[in-house]
Coordinates of C-alpha atoms in Angstrom, one line a residue:
X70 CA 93.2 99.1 150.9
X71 CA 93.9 102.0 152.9
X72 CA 91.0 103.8 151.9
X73 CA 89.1 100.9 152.9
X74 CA 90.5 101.3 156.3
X75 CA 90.1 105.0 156.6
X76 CA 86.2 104.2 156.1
X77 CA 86.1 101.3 159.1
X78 CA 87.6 103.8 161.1
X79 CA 85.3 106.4 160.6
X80 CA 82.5 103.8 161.0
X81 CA 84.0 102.5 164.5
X82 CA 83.7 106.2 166.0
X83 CA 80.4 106.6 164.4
X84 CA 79.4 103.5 166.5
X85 CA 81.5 104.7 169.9
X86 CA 79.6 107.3 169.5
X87 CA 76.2 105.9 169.6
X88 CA 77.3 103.5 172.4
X89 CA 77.9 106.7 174.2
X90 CA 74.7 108.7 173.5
X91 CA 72.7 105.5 174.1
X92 CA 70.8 105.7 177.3
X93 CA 71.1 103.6 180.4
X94 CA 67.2 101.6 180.2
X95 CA 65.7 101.9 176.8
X96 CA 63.8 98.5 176.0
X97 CA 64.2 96.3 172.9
X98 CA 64.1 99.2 170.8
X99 CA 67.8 100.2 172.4
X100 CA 68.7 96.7 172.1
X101 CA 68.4 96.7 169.0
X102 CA 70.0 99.8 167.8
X103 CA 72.8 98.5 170.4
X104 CA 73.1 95.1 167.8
X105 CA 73.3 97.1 165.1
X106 CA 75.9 99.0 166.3
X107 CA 78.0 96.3 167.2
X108 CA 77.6 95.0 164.1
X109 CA 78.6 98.2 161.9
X110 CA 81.7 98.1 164.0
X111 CA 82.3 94.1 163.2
X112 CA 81.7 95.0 159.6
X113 CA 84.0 97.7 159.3
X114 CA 86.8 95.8 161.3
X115 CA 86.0 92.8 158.9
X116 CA 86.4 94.7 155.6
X117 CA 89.6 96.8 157.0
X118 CA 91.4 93.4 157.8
X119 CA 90.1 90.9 155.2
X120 CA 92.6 92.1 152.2
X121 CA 96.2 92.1 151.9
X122 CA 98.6 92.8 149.0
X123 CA 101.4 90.7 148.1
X124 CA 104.0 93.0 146.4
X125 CA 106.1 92.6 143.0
X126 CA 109.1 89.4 143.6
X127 CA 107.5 88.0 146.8
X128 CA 105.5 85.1 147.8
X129 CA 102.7 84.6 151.3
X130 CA 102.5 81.9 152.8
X131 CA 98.7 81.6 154.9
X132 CA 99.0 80.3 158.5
X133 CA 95.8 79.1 159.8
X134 CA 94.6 79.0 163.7
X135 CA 93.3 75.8 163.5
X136 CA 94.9 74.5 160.2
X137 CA 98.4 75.3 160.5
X138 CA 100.7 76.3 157.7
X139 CA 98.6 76.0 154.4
X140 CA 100.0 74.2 151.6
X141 CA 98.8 77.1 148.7
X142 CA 101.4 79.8 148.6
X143 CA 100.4 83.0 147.1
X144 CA 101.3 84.7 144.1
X145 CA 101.4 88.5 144.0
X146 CA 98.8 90.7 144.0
X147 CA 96.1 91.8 146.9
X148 CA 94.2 88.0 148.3
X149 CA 91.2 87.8 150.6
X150 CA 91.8 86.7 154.4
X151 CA 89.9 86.1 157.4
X152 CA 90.6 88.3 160.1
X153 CA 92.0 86.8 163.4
X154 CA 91.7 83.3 161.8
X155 CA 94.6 84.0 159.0
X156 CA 97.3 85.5 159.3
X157 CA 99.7 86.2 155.7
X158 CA 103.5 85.3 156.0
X159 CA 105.1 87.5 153.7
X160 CA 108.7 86.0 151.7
X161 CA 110.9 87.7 149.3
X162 CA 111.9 85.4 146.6
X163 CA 114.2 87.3 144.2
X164 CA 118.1 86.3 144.5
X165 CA 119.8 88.1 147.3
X166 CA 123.9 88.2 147.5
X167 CA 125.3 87.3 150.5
X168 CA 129.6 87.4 151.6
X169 CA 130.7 84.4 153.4
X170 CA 134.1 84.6 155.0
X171 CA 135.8 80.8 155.9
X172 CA 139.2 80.2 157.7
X173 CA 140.2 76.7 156.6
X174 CA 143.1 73.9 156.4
X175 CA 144.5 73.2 152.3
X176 CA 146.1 69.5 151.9
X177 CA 149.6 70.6 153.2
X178 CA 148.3 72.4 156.4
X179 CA 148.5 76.1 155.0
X180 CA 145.9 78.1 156.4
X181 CA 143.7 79.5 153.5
X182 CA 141.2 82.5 154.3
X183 CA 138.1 82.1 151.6
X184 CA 135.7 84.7 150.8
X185 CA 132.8 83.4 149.0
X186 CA 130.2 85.4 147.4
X187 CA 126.7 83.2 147.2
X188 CA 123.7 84.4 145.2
X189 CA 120.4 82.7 146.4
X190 CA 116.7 82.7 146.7
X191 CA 114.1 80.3 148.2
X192 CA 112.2 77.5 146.1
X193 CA 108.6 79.3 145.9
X194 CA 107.2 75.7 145.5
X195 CA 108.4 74.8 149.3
X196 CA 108.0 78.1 150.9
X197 CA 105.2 76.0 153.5
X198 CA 107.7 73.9 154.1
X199 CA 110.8 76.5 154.8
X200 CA 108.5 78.4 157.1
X201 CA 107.4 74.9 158.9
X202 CA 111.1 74.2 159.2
X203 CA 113.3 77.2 159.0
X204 CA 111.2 80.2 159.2
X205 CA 111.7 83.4 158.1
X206 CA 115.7 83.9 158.4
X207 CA 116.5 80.5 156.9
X208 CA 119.4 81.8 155.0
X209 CA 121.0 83.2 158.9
X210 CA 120.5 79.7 159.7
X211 CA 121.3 77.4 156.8
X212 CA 124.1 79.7 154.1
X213 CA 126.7 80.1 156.7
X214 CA 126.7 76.7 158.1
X215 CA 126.5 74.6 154.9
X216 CA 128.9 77.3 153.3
X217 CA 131.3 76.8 156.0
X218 CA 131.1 72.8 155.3
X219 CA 131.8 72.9 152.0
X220 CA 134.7 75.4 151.7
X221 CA 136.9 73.1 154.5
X222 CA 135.9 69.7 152.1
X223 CA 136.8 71.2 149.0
X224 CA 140.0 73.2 150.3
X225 CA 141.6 70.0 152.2
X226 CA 141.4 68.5 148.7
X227 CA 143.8 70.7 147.1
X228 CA 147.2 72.2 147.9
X229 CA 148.1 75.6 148.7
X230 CA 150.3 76.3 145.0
X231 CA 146.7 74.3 143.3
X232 CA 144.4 77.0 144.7
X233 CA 146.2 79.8 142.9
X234 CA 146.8 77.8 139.9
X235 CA 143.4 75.4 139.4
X236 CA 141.4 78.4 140.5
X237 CA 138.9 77.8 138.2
X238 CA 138.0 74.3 139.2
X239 CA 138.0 74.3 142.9
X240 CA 135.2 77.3 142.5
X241 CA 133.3 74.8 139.8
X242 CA 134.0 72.3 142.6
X243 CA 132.2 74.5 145.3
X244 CA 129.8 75.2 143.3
X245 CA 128.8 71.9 143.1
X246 CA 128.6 70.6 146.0
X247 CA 127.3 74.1 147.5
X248 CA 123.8 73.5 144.8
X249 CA 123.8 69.8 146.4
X250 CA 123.4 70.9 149.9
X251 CA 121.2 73.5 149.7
X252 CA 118.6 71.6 147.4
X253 CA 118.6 69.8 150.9
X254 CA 116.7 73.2 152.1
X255 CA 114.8 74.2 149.2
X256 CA 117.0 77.0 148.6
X257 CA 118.3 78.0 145.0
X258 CA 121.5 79.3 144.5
X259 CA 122.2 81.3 140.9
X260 CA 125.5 81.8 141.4
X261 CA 128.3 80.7 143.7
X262 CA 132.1 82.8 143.4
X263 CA 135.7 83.1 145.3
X264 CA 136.1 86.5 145.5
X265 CA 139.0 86.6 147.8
X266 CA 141.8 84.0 148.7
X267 CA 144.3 84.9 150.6
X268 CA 147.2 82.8 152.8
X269 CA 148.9 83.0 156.1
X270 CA 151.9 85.2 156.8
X271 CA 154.1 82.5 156.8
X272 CA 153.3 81.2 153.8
X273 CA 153.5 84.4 151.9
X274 CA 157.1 85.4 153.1
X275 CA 157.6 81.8 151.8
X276 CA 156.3 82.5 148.8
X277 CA 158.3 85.5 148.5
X278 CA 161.6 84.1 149.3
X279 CA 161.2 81.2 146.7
X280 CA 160.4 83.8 143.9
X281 CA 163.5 85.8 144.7
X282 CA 165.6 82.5 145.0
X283 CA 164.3 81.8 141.4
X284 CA 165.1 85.1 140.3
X285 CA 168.4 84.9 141.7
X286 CA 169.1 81.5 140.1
X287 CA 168.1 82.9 136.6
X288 CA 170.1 85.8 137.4
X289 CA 173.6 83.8 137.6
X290 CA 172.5 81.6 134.9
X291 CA 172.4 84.6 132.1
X292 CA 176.1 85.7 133.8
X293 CA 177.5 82.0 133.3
X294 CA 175.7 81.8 129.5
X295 CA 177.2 85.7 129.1
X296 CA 180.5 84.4 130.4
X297 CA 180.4 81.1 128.1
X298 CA 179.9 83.3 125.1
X299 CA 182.1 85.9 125.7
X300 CA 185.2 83.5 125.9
X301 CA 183.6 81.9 122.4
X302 CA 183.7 84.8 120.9
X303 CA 187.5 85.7 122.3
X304 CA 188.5 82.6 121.3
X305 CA 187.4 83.0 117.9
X306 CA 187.8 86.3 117.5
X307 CA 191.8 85.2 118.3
X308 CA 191.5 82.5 116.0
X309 CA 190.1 84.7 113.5
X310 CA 193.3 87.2 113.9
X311 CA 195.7 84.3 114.0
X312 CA 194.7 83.1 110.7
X313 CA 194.7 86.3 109.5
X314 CA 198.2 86.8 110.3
X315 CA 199.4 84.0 109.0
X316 CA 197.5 84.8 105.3
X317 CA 199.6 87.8 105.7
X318 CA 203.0 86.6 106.5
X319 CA 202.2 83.9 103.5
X320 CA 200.8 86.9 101.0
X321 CA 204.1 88.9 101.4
X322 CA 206.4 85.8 101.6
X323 CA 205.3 84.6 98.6
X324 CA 204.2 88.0 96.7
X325 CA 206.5 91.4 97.4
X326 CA 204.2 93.9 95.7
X327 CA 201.8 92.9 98.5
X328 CA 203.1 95.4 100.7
X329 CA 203.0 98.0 98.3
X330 CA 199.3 97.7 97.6
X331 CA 199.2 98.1 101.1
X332 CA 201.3 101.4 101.3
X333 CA 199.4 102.4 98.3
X334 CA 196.0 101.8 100.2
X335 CA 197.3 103.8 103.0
X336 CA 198.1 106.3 101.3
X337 CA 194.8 106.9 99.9
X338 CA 193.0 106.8 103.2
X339 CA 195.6 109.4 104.4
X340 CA 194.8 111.7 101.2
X341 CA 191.0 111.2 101.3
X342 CA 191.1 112.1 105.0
X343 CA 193.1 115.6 104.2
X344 CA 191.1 116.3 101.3
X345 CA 187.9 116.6 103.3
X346 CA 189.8 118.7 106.3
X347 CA 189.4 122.9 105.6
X348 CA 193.2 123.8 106.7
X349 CA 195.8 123.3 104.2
X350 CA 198.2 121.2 104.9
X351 CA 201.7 120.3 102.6
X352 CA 202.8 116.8 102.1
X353 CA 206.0 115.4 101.1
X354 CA 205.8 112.0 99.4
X355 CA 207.4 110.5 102.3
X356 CA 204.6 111.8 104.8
X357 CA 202.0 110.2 102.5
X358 CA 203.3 106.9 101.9
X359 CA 203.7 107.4 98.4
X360 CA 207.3 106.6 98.2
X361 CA 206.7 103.1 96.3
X362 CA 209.3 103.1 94.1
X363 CA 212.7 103.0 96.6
X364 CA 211.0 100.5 98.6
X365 CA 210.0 98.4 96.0
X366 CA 213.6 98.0 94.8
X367 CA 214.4 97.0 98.1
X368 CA 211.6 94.5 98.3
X369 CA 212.5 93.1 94.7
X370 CA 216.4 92.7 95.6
X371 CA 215.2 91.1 98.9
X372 CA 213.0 88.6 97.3
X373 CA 216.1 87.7 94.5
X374 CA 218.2 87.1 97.3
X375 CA 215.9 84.5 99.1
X376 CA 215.5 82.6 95.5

């Protein structure tokens, strides 16, 4: 193509040229060669003009002087046109992403700021018809408003605590109705996402303070439960001792030599202790609770008595 250009230019100076050398009164034979001129530079202004390419993901749409928008769209690759009486309107139809921002009211009057991120392309079938209707920039005049309607229907359905926790279904929920709408306008959209949601001030500190409360709340349960068990366990572990003492007071009421297994078990704690120590240290019987047989005499005459 642009070769093809370079040679109607160099055709249309050839033919200035002879327009220039021609002379002022020369008869048919000037006439002529005049008509032929003028038809070289027709010819090369023709073949410069008559092509155009339609590049890789986009679509033309042919707008006729005296036929309006045609109905054929055009696929890619170069297409024949009549100069001055066709003119190619060029559309790019692969998906384009596009970041929507909406400011809206949830169900309990929280203000909610959206950020939605939509993914669309026109319907190369009804590209005549978007250019009739929308023109070029039809997503500048259709995405933001129809966006914009959806987001505040969807959002005044839910509450502000349902938007953080059914996130998943108010997006499939603007999705929906978001493909709905812009069928309406021959547009396709391949994907539809929240990628920010965010609250007011007031709600957040709100937020906040409930949290803490919670925490709080949790907090003085576990020191109530830690209190709850800890007298258990004190009142067990004093049952527990109580019981014990009384086995004891019954063990050597009813069995003397009970408190000389006891001396004797002392006693060889005390020795195993020393044994394992590196100074040497001397012992009397006395100082090692071995002594068993004055006090058991003592403990035998006792117990005779009580009989």
């Amino acid at each position: 193509l642009d070769a093809t250009r370079a040679m109607a230019d160099k055709v249309r100076e050839a033919a200035q040229r002879i327009f220039a050398n021609l002379p002022s009164g020369g008869g048919a034979p000037m006439g002529a060669l005049g008509l032929g001129a003028v038809g070289l530079t027709g010819l090369a202004y023709g073949s410069a003009n008559c092509l155009f390419n339609v590049e890789g993901g986009h679509r033309a749409v042919m707008y006729h002087r005296f036929g309006g928008v045609q109905q054929r769209v055009r696929g890619e690759g170069t297409h024949l046109v009549l100069p001055w009486f066709q003119r190619p309107v060029l559309y790019d139809v692969r998906a384009k992403p596009r970041m929507i921002q909406s400011l809206t009211g949830s169900k309990d009057l929280q203000m909610v700021n959206i950020s939605l991120r939509v993914l669309s392309r026109p319907d190369p079938g009804f590209l005549p018809t978007i250019y009739r209707e929308l023109g070029t920039d039809y997503d500048e005049r259709v995405l933001p408003s129809i966006v914009n309607e959806v987001l505040k229907s969807v959002v005044a359905q839910y509450n502000a605590s349902q938007l953080i926790t059914q996130r998943e279904a108010v997006s499939q929920r603007i999705r929906t109705d978001l493909l709905s709408r812009a069928r309406e306008f021959h547009l396709e959209l391949d994907d539809v996402s929240i990628t920010h949601l965010s609250f007011g001030k007031e709600y957040t500190a709100a937020v906040e303070a409930k949290q803490v409360a919670q925490q709080e709340a949790e907090r003085a349960k576990f020191v109530v439960d830690k209190a709850k068990q800890e007298k258990k366990s004190t009142v067990i572990k004093a049952q527990g001792e109580a019981k014990s003492a009384k086995l004891i007071g019954d063990a050597v009421r009813d069995n003397p030599g009970y408190i000389q297994l006891r001396r004797l078990e002392a006693a060889r704690d005390v020795a195993g202790t020393l044994s394992k120590s590196t100074n040497k240290v001397y012992l009397d019987t006395q100082s090692l609770l071995l002594n068993v047989t004055d006090s058991r005499d003592v403990l035998l005459e006792s117990h005779t008595k009580k009989k």
